[in-house]
CSV table of C-alpha atoms and ligand atoms in Angstrom, one decimal:
chain,number,residue,atom,x,y,z
A,1,MET,CA,26.6,-4.2,11.0
A,2,GLU,CA,23.3,-2.3,11.2
A,3,LYS,CA,20.9,-2.9,14.2
A,4,ILE,CA,17.6,-1.6,15.0
A,5,ILE,CA,16.8,-0.5,18.6
A,6,ILE,CA,13.5,0.1,19.9
A,7,SER,CA,12.2,1.8,23.1
A,8,GLY,CA,9.0,-0.1,23.4
A,9,GLY,CA,5.9,0.8,25.3
A,10,ARG,CA,4.2,3.7,23.1
A,11,PRO,CA,0.9,3.5,21.5
A,12,LEU,CA,1.2,4.0,17.9
A,13,ASN,CA,-1.1,6.9,16.5
A,14,GLY,CA,-1.5,8.3,13.1
A,15,GLU,CA,-1.2,7.1,9.5
A,16,ILE,CA,0.9,4.6,7.9
A,17,PRO,CA,0.9,4.1,3.9
A,18,VAL,CA,1.5,0.7,2.5
A,19,SER,CA,3.8,0.1,0.1
A,20,GLY,CA,3.7,-2.1,-3.3
A,21,PHE,CA,3.4,-5.6,-2.7
A,22,LYS,CA,6.9,-7.4,-2.5
A,23,ASN,CA,5.6,-10.7,-3.7
A,24,ALA,CA,4.0,-9.4,-6.8
A,25,ALA,CA,6.9,-7.0,-7.7
A,26,VAL,CA,9.5,-9.6,-7.7
A,27,ALA,CA,7.1,-11.9,-10.2
A,28,ILE,CA,6.2,-8.8,-12.4
A,29,VAL,CA,9.9,-7.5,-12.6
A,30,LEU,CA,11.2,-10.7,-13.9
A,31,ALA,CA,8.1,-11.2,-16.0
A,32,THR,CA,9.2,-8.2,-18.1
A,33,ILE,CA,11.8,-10.7,-19.6
A,34,LEU,CA,8.7,-11.9,-21.6
A,35,THR,CA,8.1,-8.5,-23.4
A,36,GLU,CA,10.2,-7.5,-26.2
A,37,ASP,CA,9.6,-4.0,-25.3
A,38,LYS,CA,9.7,-1.2,-22.5
A,39,CYS,CA,7.3,-1.5,-19.6
A,40,ILE,CA,6.7,1.0,-17.0
A,41,ILE,CA,6.3,-0.7,-13.4
A,42,GLU,CA,4.7,1.8,-10.9
A,43,ASN,CA,4.5,1.3,-7.0
A,44,LEU,CA,7.5,-0.7,-6.9
A,45,PRO,CA,8.6,-1.2,-3.2
A,46,GLN,CA,12.0,0.3,-2.4
A,47,ILE,CA,13.4,-3.2,-0.8
A,48,SER,CA,16.2,-5.2,-1.3
A,49,ASP,CA,14.4,-8.1,-3.0
A,50,VAL,CA,13.3,-5.4,-5.9
A,51,THR,CA,16.6,-4.2,-6.1
A,52,ILE,CA,18.0,-7.6,-6.5
A,53,SER,CA,15.6,-8.6,-9.2
A,54,LEU,CA,16.4,-5.5,-10.9
A,55,GLU,CA,20.2,-6.1,-10.7
A,56,ILE,CA,19.6,-9.6,-12.0
A,57,LEU,CA,17.7,-8.1,-15.0
A,58,ARG,CA,20.6,-5.7,-15.5
A,59,SER,CA,23.2,-8.5,-15.5
A,60,MET,CA,21.3,-10.0,-18.4
A,61,GLY,CA,21.4,-7.0,-20.6
A,62,VAL,CA,18.0,-5.5,-19.7
A,63,ARG,CA,18.0,-1.7,-19.4
A,64,ILE,CA,16.6,0.0,-16.5
A,65,LYS,CA,15.6,3.4,-15.5
A,66,TYR,CA,14.2,4.8,-12.5
A,67,ILE,CA,11.5,7.7,-13.2
A,68,ASN,CA,10.6,8.2,-9.7
A,69,LYS,CA,11.2,6.5,-6.3
A,70,THR,CA,8.7,4.0,-7.0
A,71,THR,CA,8.3,3.7,-10.8
A,72,ALA,CA,11.2,2.1,-13.2
A,73,GLU,CA,11.1,1.7,-16.8
A,74,ILE,CA,12.1,-1.8,-17.6
A,75,ASP,CA,13.4,-2.5,-21.2
A,76,SER,CA,13.8,-6.0,-21.9
A,77,THR,CA,14.3,-5.8,-25.9
A,78,PHE,CA,17.9,-6.9,-25.6
A,79,VAL,CA,18.0,-9.3,-22.7
A,80,LYS,CA,20.2,-12.1,-23.2
A,81,PRO,CA,19.5,-15.6,-21.7
A,82,ASP,CA,22.6,-15.6,-19.9
A,83,LEU,CA,23.4,-17.3,-16.7
A,84,ALA,CA,22.4,-14.8,-14.1
A,85,PRO,CA,25.4,-14.2,-11.3
A,86,TYR,CA,24.7,-16.8,-8.6
A,87,GLU,CA,25.7,-14.3,-5.7
A,88,LEU,CA,22.5,-12.4,-6.7
A,89,VAL,CA,20.0,-15.1,-7.5
A,90,ARG,CA,20.9,-17.1,-4.3
A,91,LYS,CA,19.6,-14.1,-2.3
A,92,MET,CA,16.0,-14.6,-3.2
A,93,ARG,CA,13.7,-17.3,-3.4
A,94,ALA,CA,11.8,-15.4,-6.3
A,95,SER,CA,14.7,-15.9,-8.6
A,96,TYR,CA,13.0,-19.0,-9.7
A,97,TYR,CA,10.6,-16.9,-12.0
A,98,LEU,CA,13.6,-16.5,-14.1
A,99,VAL,CA,13.1,-20.1,-15.2
A,100,GLY,CA,9.5,-19.6,-16.2
A,101,SER,CA,10.4,-16.1,-17.8
A,102,LEU,CA,13.3,-17.4,-19.9
A,103,LEU,CA,11.7,-20.6,-20.8
A,104,GLY,CA,8.4,-18.5,-22.2
A,105,ARG,CA,10.7,-16.1,-23.9
A,106,PHE,CA,13.8,-18.2,-25.3
A,107,LYS,CA,12.6,-21.7,-24.6
A,108,LYS,CA,15.4,-22.4,-22.6
A,109,ALA,CA,16.7,-21.4,-19.4
A,110,VAL,CA,19.7,-21.9,-16.7
A,111,VAL,CA,19.3,-20.5,-13.2
A,112,GLY,CA,21.1,-21.1,-9.9
A,113,LEU,CA,19.1,-22.5,-7.2
A,114,PRO,CA,17.1,-20.0,-5.5
A,115,GLY,CA,17.9,-18.9,-1.8
A,116,GLY,CA,15.4,-17.1,0.5
A,117,CYS,CA,13.9,-17.7,4.1
A,118,ASP,CA,14.6,-20.7,5.9
A,119,PHE,CA,11.1,-22.6,6.6
A,120,GLY,CA,12.7,-26.2,6.3
A,121,VAL,CA,12.5,-27.8,2.9
A,122,ARG,CA,11.4,-25.7,0.1
A,123,PRO,CA,10.8,-28.0,-2.8
A,124,ILE,CA,10.2,-27.0,-6.4
A,125,ASP,CA,8.7,-30.2,-7.7
A,126,GLN,CA,5.6,-28.6,-8.8
A,127,HIS,CA,7.6,-25.9,-11.0
A,128,ILE,CA,9.4,-28.5,-12.6
A,129,LYS,CA,6.3,-30.9,-13.0
A,130,GLY,CA,4.7,-28.0,-14.9
A,131,PHE,CA,7.7,-27.1,-17.0
A,132,GLU,CA,7.9,-30.8,-18.2
A,133,ALA,CA,4.2,-30.9,-18.9
A,134,LEU,CA,4.6,-28.0,-21.1
A,135,GLY,CA,7.4,-30.0,-23.1
A,136,SER,CA,10.4,-28.9,-21.7
A,137,LYS,CA,13.3,-31.1,-20.4
A,138,VAL,CA,14.4,-30.2,-17.0
A,139,THR,CA,17.6,-31.0,-15.2
A,140,VAL,CA,18.7,-29.9,-11.6
A,141,GLU,CA,22.5,-30.5,-11.6
A,142,SER,CA,25.6,-28.5,-9.9
A,143,GLY,CA,23.3,-26.2,-8.1
A,144,CYS,CA,21.5,-25.1,-11.4
A,145,ILE,CA,18.0,-25.7,-12.9
A,146,GLU,CA,18.3,-26.2,-16.7
A,147,ALA,CA,15.2,-26.2,-18.8
A,148,ASP,CA,15.2,-26.9,-22.3
A,149,ALA,CA,12.3,-26.8,-24.7
A,150,THR,CA,14.0,-25.9,-28.1
A,151,LYS,CA,11.4,-27.9,-29.9
A,152,GLY,CA,8.9,-25.6,-28.4
A,153,LEU,CA,6.2,-25.4,-25.5
A,154,VAL,CA,2.8,-26.9,-25.9
A,155,GLY,CA,-0.3,-25.9,-23.8
A,156,THR,CA,-1.8,-28.9,-21.9
A,157,ASN,CA,-3.6,-29.5,-18.4
A,158,ILE,CA,-1.7,-29.2,-15.3
A,159,TYR,CA,-2.8,-30.4,-11.9
A,160,MET,CA,-0.6,-29.0,-9.1
A,161,ASP,CA,-0.3,-31.6,-6.3
A,162,VAL,CA,0.1,-28.9,-3.8
A,163,VAL,CA,-1.1,-25.4,-3.7
A,164,SER,CA,2.1,-23.4,-4.6
A,165,VAL,CA,2.0,-19.6,-5.5
A,166,GLY,CA,5.5,-20.1,-7.0
A,167,ALA,CA,4.6,-22.8,-9.2
A,168,THR,CA,1.4,-21.2,-10.1
A,169,ILE,CA,3.2,-18.3,-11.3
A,170,ASN,CA,6.2,-20.1,-13.0
A,171,VAL,CA,3.8,-22.1,-15.0
A,172,MET,CA,1.9,-19.1,-16.1
A,173,LEU,CA,5.0,-17.5,-17.2
A,174,ALA,CA,6.3,-20.4,-19.4
A,175,ALA,CA,2.9,-21.1,-20.7
A,176,VAL,CA,1.9,-17.5,-21.7
A,177,LYS,CA,3.7,-17.8,-25.2
A,178,ALA,CA,3.2,-21.5,-25.6
A,179,ASP,CA,1.2,-23.0,-28.6
A,180,GLY,CA,-2.4,-23.9,-27.6
A,181,VAL,CA,-4.1,-23.6,-24.3
A,182,THR,CA,-2.7,-24.4,-20.9
A,183,VAL,CA,-4.9,-25.2,-18.0
A,184,ILE,CA,-3.5,-25.1,-14.4
A,185,GLU,CA,-5.8,-26.8,-11.9
A,186,ASN,CA,-5.5,-26.5,-8.2
A,187,ALA,CA,-4.1,-23.3,-8.6
A,188,ALA,CA,-2.7,-20.7,-5.8
A,189,HIS,CA,-5.5,-18.0,-5.3
A,190,GLU,CA,-3.3,-15.3,-3.8
A,191,PRO,CA,-3.5,-11.7,-4.7
A,192,HIS,CA,0.0,-11.7,-6.4
A,193,VAL,CA,-1.1,-14.5,-8.8
A,194,VAL,CA,-3.7,-12.3,-9.9
A,195,ASP,CA,-1.7,-9.1,-10.1
A,196,THR,CA,0.9,-11.0,-12.3
A,197,ALA,CA,-1.7,-12.3,-14.4
A,198,ASN,CA,-3.3,-8.8,-14.8
A,199,PHE,CA,0.2,-7.6,-15.8
A,200,LEU,CA,0.7,-10.3,-18.4
A,201,ASN,CA,-2.7,-9.5,-19.7
A,202,ALA,CA,-1.9,-5.6,-20.0
A,203,CYS,CA,0.9,-6.9,-22.1
A,204,GLY,CA,-1.2,-8.5,-24.5
A,205,ALA,CA,-1.4,-12.2,-22.8
A,206,ASP,CA,-4.6,-14.3,-22.5
A,207,ILE,CA,-5.1,-15.4,-19.0
A,208,SER,CA,-8.5,-16.1,-17.4
A,209,GLY,CA,-9.5,-17.6,-14.1
A,210,ALA,CA,-6.5,-16.2,-11.9
A,211,GLY,CA,-7.6,-16.1,-8.3
A,212,THR,CA,-9.7,-19.4,-8.6
A,213,ASP,CA,-8.7,-23.0,-8.7
A,214,THR,CA,-8.4,-23.1,-12.4
A,215,ILE,CA,-6.6,-20.7,-14.3
A,216,LYS,CA,-6.7,-20.9,-18.4
A,217,ILE,CA,-3.6,-19.4,-20.4
A,218,ARG,CA,-4.3,-19.2,-24.2
A,219,GLY,CA,-0.8,-18.7,-25.8
A,220,VAL,CA,-0.1,-15.6,-27.7
A,221,LYS,CA,2.8,-15.2,-30.3
A,222,ASN,CA,4.2,-11.8,-28.5
A,223,LEU,CA,3.7,-9.6,-25.8
A,224,HIS,CA,4.0,-6.0,-25.8
A,225,GLY,CA,5.1,-3.2,-23.3
A,226,ALA,CA,2.7,-2.0,-20.8
A,227,THR,CA,2.4,0.7,-17.9
A,228,TYR,CA,1.1,-1.3,-14.5
A,229,ALA,CA,1.0,-0.5,-10.9
A,230,ILE,CA,1.7,-3.2,-8.3
A,231,ILE,CA,-0.9,-3.8,-5.8
A,232,PRO,CA,-0.5,-2.9,-2.1
A,233,ASP,CA,1.4,-4.9,0.0
A,234,MET,CA,-1.2,-7.2,2.2
A,235,ILE,CA,1.4,-8.5,4.4
A,236,GLU,CA,3.0,-5.2,5.1
A,237,ALA,CA,-0.5,-3.9,5.8
A,238,GLY,CA,-1.1,-6.7,8.2
A,239,THR,CA,2.1,-6.3,10.1
A,240,TYR,CA,1.0,-2.6,10.6
A,241,LEU,CA,-2.3,-3.5,11.7
A,242,ILE,CA,-1.0,-6.0,14.2
A,243,ALA,CA,1.6,-3.7,15.7
A,244,GLY,CA,-1.4,-1.4,16.3
A,245,ALA,CA,-3.4,-3.8,18.1
A,246,ALA,CA,-0.2,-4.7,20.1
A,247,THR,CA,0.6,-1.1,21.3
A,248,GLY,CA,-2.8,0.2,21.7
A,249,GLY,CA,-3.6,3.6,20.2
A,250,LYS,CA,-5.4,4.6,17.0
A,251,LEU,CA,-3.5,3.7,14.0
A,252,ARG,CA,-5.0,4.1,10.2
A,253,VAL,CA,-3.3,2.2,7.7
A,254,THR,CA,-3.7,3.5,4.0
A,255,ASN,CA,-3.3,2.4,0.6
A,256,LEU,CA,-4.3,-1.2,1.3
A,257,ILE,CA,-7.2,-3.7,-0.3
A,258,PRO,CA,-9.3,-4.4,3.0
A,259,LYS,CA,-10.4,-7.6,1.1
A,260,HIS,CA,-6.8,-9.1,0.8
A,261,LEU,CA,-6.9,-8.8,4.7
A,262,ASP,CA,-10.4,-10.5,5.8
A,263,SER,CA,-8.9,-13.4,7.2
A,264,LEU,CA,-6.6,-11.1,9.7
A,265,THR,CA,-9.3,-8.6,10.2
A,266,ALA,CA,-11.9,-11.4,11.5
A,267,LYS,CA,-8.9,-12.7,13.9
A,268,LEU,CA,-8.5,-9.0,15.3
A,269,GLU,CA,-12.1,-8.5,15.9
A,270,GLU,CA,-12.3,-11.9,17.4
A,271,MET,CA,-9.6,-10.8,19.7
A,272,GLY,CA,-11.3,-7.6,20.8
A,273,VAL,CA,-9.8,-5.0,18.6
A,274,THR,CA,-12.0,-2.3,16.9
A,275,LEU,CA,-11.6,-1.8,13.1
A,276,ILE,CA,-13.0,0.6,11.0
A,277,GLU,CA,-12.8,-0.3,7.5
A,278,GLU,CA,-12.7,2.3,4.5
A,279,ASP,CA,-12.4,1.7,0.6
A,280,GLU,CA,-8.5,1.8,0.7
A,281,ALA,CA,-7.8,2.2,4.5
A,282,ILE,CA,-8.4,0.2,7.9
A,283,THR,CA,-8.1,1.9,11.3
A,284,VAL,CA,-7.3,-0.3,14.1
A,285,ILE,CA,-8.0,0.9,17.7
A,286,SER,CA,-7.0,-1.2,20.6
A,287,ASP,CA,-6.9,-0.4,24.4
A,288,GLY,CA,-4.2,-3.4,24.7
A,289,LYS,CA,-6.9,-5.8,26.1
A,290,LEU,CA,-6.8,-8.8,23.9
A,291,ASN,CA,-8.7,-12.0,23.9
A,292,ARG,CA,-6.9,-15.3,23.1
A,293,ALA,CA,-7.7,-16.8,19.8
A,294,ASN,CA,-6.8,-20.2,17.7
A,295,ILE,CA,-5.5,-19.5,14.3
A,296,LYS,CA,-4.7,-22.0,11.4
A,297,THR,CA,-2.4,-20.5,8.5
A,298,GLN,CA,-3.5,-21.7,5.0
A,299,PRO,CA,-3.2,-20.7,1.4
A,300,TYR,CA,-5.5,-17.6,0.5
A,301,PRO,CA,-7.9,-16.9,1.3
A,302,GLY,CA,-7.0,-18.5,4.8
A,303,PHE,CA,-4.9,-16.8,7.3
A,304,PRO,CA,-1.5,-15.7,5.7
A,305,THR,CA,1.7,-17.8,6.9
A,306,ASP,CA,3.8,-14.7,6.4
A,307,LEU,CA,1.6,-13.0,9.3
A,308,ASN,CA,2.4,-16.3,11.6
A,309,PRO,CA,5.2,-14.7,13.5
A,310,GLN,CA,3.8,-11.2,13.8
A,311,MET,CA,0.4,-12.8,15.0
A,312,GLY,CA,2.5,-15.0,17.5
A,313,VAL,CA,3.4,-11.9,19.1
A,314,LEU,CA,-0.1,-10.5,19.5
A,315,LEU,CA,-1.2,-13.9,21.1
A,316,CYS,CA,1.5,-13.5,23.8
A,317,LEU,CA,0.0,-10.3,24.7
A,318,ALA,CA,-3.6,-11.8,24.9
A,319,GLN,CA,-5.3,-13.2,28.1
A,320,GLY,CA,-5.5,-16.9,27.9
A,321,THR,CA,-4.0,-19.6,26.1
A,322,SER,CA,-4.2,-19.6,22.3
A,323,ILE,CA,-3.2,-22.2,19.6
A,324,LEU,CA,-1.3,-21.1,16.3
A,325,THR,CA,-1.0,-23.8,13.7
A,326,GLU,CA,0.9,-23.5,10.8
A,327,GLY,CA,-0.4,-24.9,7.5
A,328,VAL,CA,1.8,-24.1,5.0
A,329,TRP,CA,5.5,-24.2,6.1
A,330,GLU,CA,7.3,-27.2,7.5
A,331,ASN,CA,9.3,-24.9,10.1
A,332,ARG,CA,8.0,-21.5,10.8
A,333,PHE,CA,8.6,-21.3,14.5
A,334,ARG,CA,12.1,-20.4,14.5
A,335,TYR,CA,11.3,-17.0,15.9
A,336,VAL,CA,9.8,-18.6,19.0
A,337,GLU,CA,13.3,-18.9,20.7
A,338,GLU,CA,14.0,-15.2,20.1
A,339,LEU,CA,10.6,-14.2,21.4
A,340,LYS,CA,11.3,-16.5,24.5
A,341,ARG,CA,14.1,-13.9,25.4
A,342,MET,CA,11.4,-11.3,25.7
A,343,GLY,CA,9.2,-13.4,28.2
A,344,ALA,CA,7.2,-15.2,25.8
A,345,LYS,CA,5.8,-18.6,26.8
A,346,ILE,CA,5.3,-20.5,23.8
A,347,LYS,CA,5.7,-24.5,23.4
A,348,VAL,CA,6.3,-25.6,19.8
A,349,ASP,CA,5.1,-29.1,18.7
A,350,GLY,CA,5.8,-29.9,15.2
A,351,ARG,CA,3.6,-27.4,13.1
A,352,THR,CA,1.7,-26.3,16.5
A,353,ALA,CA,2.3,-23.7,19.0
A,354,VAL,CA,0.7,-23.2,22.2
A,355,VAL,CA,1.0,-19.5,23.2
A,356,GLU,CA,0.6,-18.8,26.6
A,357,GLY,CA,-0.7,-15.2,27.1
A,358,VAL,CA,1.9,-13.3,29.4
A,359,GLY,CA,0.2,-9.9,29.3
A,360,ALA,CA,3.6,-7.9,28.4
A,361,LEU,CA,6.7,-8.6,27.0
A,362,SER,CA,10.3,-7.1,28.1
A,363,GLY,CA,12.9,-5.7,26.0
A,364,ALA,CA,16.0,-7.8,25.1
A,365,GLY,CA,18.5,-8.6,22.4
A,366,VAL,CA,17.1,-10.7,19.6
A,367,ARG,CA,18.0,-11.7,16.0
A,368,ALA,CA,15.6,-11.4,12.7
A,369,LEU,CA,15.8,-15.1,11.8
A,370,ASP,CA,14.1,-14.3,8.5
A,371,LEU,CA,11.8,-11.6,7.1
A,372,ARG,CA,8.6,-12.0,8.8
A,373,ALA,CA,10.3,-13.2,12.1
A,374,GLY,CA,12.3,-9.7,11.7
A,375,ALA,CA,8.7,-8.0,11.6
A,376,ALA,CA,7.6,-9.9,14.4
A,377,MET,CA,10.5,-8.8,16.7
A,378,ILE,CA,9.6,-5.1,15.8
A,379,VAL,CA,6.1,-5.9,16.8
A,380,ALA,CA,7.3,-7.3,20.0
A,381,GLY,CA,9.8,-4.6,20.6
A,382,LEU,CA,7.3,-1.9,20.1
A,383,ALA,CA,4.9,-3.5,22.5
A,384,ALA,CA,7.4,-4.3,25.1
A,385,THR,CA,8.6,-2.7,28.1
A,386,GLY,CA,12.2,-1.3,28.1
A,387,ARG,CA,14.9,-1.6,25.3
A,388,THR,CA,14.8,-4.3,22.3
A,389,THR,CA,17.9,-4.6,20.1
A,390,ILE,CA,17.4,-6.4,16.8
A,391,GLU,CA,20.3,-7.9,14.7
A,392,GLU,CA,20.4,-9.4,11.3
A,393,ILE,CA,18.2,-6.8,10.1
A,394,PHE,CA,19.1,-7.2,6.3
A,395,HIS,CA,16.2,-9.8,6.4
A,396,ILE,CA,13.6,-7.1,7.4
A,397,GLN,CA,15.2,-4.8,4.5
A,398,ARG,CA,14.2,-7.6,2.0
A,399,GLY,CA,10.7,-6.8,2.4
A,400,TYR,CA,9.7,-3.7,4.3
A,401,GLU,CA,10.1,-0.2,2.7
A,402,ASP,CA,11.1,2.5,5.0
A,403,ILE,CA,9.8,0.5,8.1
A,404,ILE,CA,11.7,3.0,10.4
A,405,GLU,CA,10.7,6.1,9.2
A,406,LYS,CA,7.0,5.1,8.7
A,407,LEU,CA,7.0,3.6,12.3
A,408,GLN,CA,8.8,7.0,13.6
A,409,ALA,CA,6.0,8.9,12.0
A,410,VAL,CA,3.3,7.3,14.3
A,411,GLY,CA,5.1,7.7,17.4
A,412,ALA,CA,7.3,4.9,17.6
A,413,ASP,CA,10.9,5.3,19.5
A,414,ILE,CA,12.6,2.9,16.7
A,415,ARG,CA,16.0,3.7,15.2
A,416,MET,CA,18.6,2.1,13.0
A,417,VAL,CA,22.3,2.0,14.3
A,418,THR,CA,25.3,1.3,12.1
A,419,ILE,CA,28.1,-0.2,14.1
A,420,PRO,CA,31.5,-0.6,12.0
A,421,ASP,CA,32.0,-4.1,11.2
A,422,ASN,CA,35.8,-3.9,13.0
A,423,ILE,CA,34.3,-2.8,16.2
A,424,TYR,CA,31.8,-5.7,16.2
A,425,GLU,CA,34.3,-8.3,15.4
A,426,LYS,CA,36.6,-6.7,18.3
A,427,ALA,CA,33.7,-7.0,20.8
A,428,ASN,CA,33.0,-10.9,19.8
B,1,EPU,N1,5.7,-26.8,-2.3
B,1,EPU,C1,5.9,-27.9,-2.9
B,1,EPU,N2,6.3,-28.3,-4.2
B,1,EPU,C2,6.7,-27.1,-4.9
B,1,EPU,C3,6.6,-25.9,-4.5
B,1,EPU,C4,6.0,-25.6,-3.2
B,1,EPU,O1,5.7,-28.9,-2.1
B,1,EPU,O2,7.2,-27.3,-6.2
B,1,EPU,C5,5.1,-26.3,-1.1
B,1,EPU,C6,6.1,-25.8,0.0
B,1,EPU,O3,7.0,-26.6,0.6
B,1,EPU,C7,5.2,-25.1,1.0
B,1,EPU,C8,3.8,-24.9,0.1
B,1,EPU,O4,3.9,-25.6,-0.9
B,1,EPU,O5,4.8,-26.0,1.9
B,1,EPU,C9,3.6,-23.6,-0.5
B,1,EPU,O6,4.6,-23.1,-1.1
B,1,EPU,P1,4.8,-21.9,-2.2
B,1,EPU,O7,5.3,-22.6,-3.1
B,1,EPU,O8,3.3,-21.5,-2.2
B,1,EPU,O9,5.8,-20.9,-1.6
B,1,EPU,P2,6.6,-19.9,-2.3
B,1,EPU,O10,5.9,-19.5,-3.7
B,1,EPU,O11,8.1,-20.3,-2.4
B,1,EPU,C10,5.5,-17.6,-1.6
B,1,EPU,C11,5.9,-16.4,-1.0
B,1,EPU,C12,6.2,-16.6,0.5
B,1,EPU,C13,5.2,-17.1,1.1
B,1,EPU,C14,4.5,-18.5,0.4
B,1,EPU,C15,3.2,-18.9,1.0
B,1,EPU,C16,6.9,-15.0,-2.9
B,1,EPU,C17,8.1,-14.5,-3.5
B,1,EPU,N3,7.1,-15.7,-1.6
B,1,EPU,O12,6.3,-18.5,-1.7
B,1,EPU,O13,6.5,-15.5,0.9
B,1,EPU,O14,5.2,-17.7,2.6
B,1,EPU,O15,4.2,-18.1,-0.9
B,1,EPU,O16,2.3,-18.0,0.8
B,1,EPU,O17,5.9,-15.0,-3.2
B,1,EPU,C18,7.5,-13.8,2.5
B,1,EPU,O18,7.2,-12.8,1.9
B,1,EPU,O19,7.8,-13.5,3.6
B,1,EPU,C19,7.6,-15.1,2.0
B,1,EPU,C20,8.2,-16.2,2.4
């Protein structure tokens, strides 16, 4: 078992580079199935969700060659629409993109139901609605989604009842080679939707409007290979900016797109943090004195739900009482019980948390209950006095490349230890 150990209370100073965006990378890697050619994907983060995506492809006959640490050549010429191993598919929510990609390429798909972080119910009704509107029969049975459009997919107008990143991307994948024009209305605006559309267009697709409410996809016969670089991870960037604000010091977070972080930087400024924005970097300067704030997470360009837990930590360190409202997921506050072990005073009622500023947190043994909850425990451990031990860190490894090394380089006292499983079992 691996654990992260942090001796907190040290300001972060220096530079942290941001890696490629997990949520764009997993979509784009699985979208390569749509091309009968080689693609070169650059700025791929070295995280377990990307490794799993590549393993899924490999199990289906795709040839993968790493050119360097962050660049892979993916050759989907001989991909087979076989059932991907469930032990891989269940580890990652984004494996549902296999349905859209296989449907687009082979007009049929059978995929195990995906796993991922537990935020309560995570329905896929909008994905299914989109596939059916395009002319596919969809059944969900025995833990599998089966989509069948052997008579072909035909473009149509699809109105999404809820704004969903996954459903928007999945329908785009299925529609890209359909006959005629597909229009997705009430589409998600997230930067990874735009990045996936840009990748598909680089391969010869005809998609316009990505990043707005209405996305238009004119079906094309074939897609060719392309070389494409994934955008920087706005959630990783946001996590480090919040860590800088929480610990004090002067931290320059580089290789990011400032526009993607507007909702966060506005809140950090409201809380009294100084920010210096450059073309591809933001420096956060904090003396540790933070004002309270009210925050509601919403689809992009609103405040990202994937920064809710990290921001929850920052609000604990502020003066006064803040309200943090979750506008996307049913149950995003599981991390609160862990934070309370470090001295947080938070009351959760449904989707709202009332966070009483406590000034300082104290180190404790906590668990990473999901990916962003785990990131929040790291932020809390860095800011807290004393020693924090974080368990179940495989969640963090799903989405943060070299997080230990990156934080060590800016002055954090953080390390990972491996405890042999037999010792751990005896202790329990
Ligand atoms: N929803 C439905 N029906 C659907 C799909 C979604 O009701 O068919 C609802 C969900 O229950 C939720 C809301 O719509 O309340 C938004 O869900 P969405 O489909 O946008 O989420 P997702 O595509 O499953 C992606 C990210 C998540 C991020 C959400 C919201 C990926 C791989 N995952 O999930 O990222 O929280 O969008 O921005 O892109 C993370 O990176 O830690 C993470 C969980």
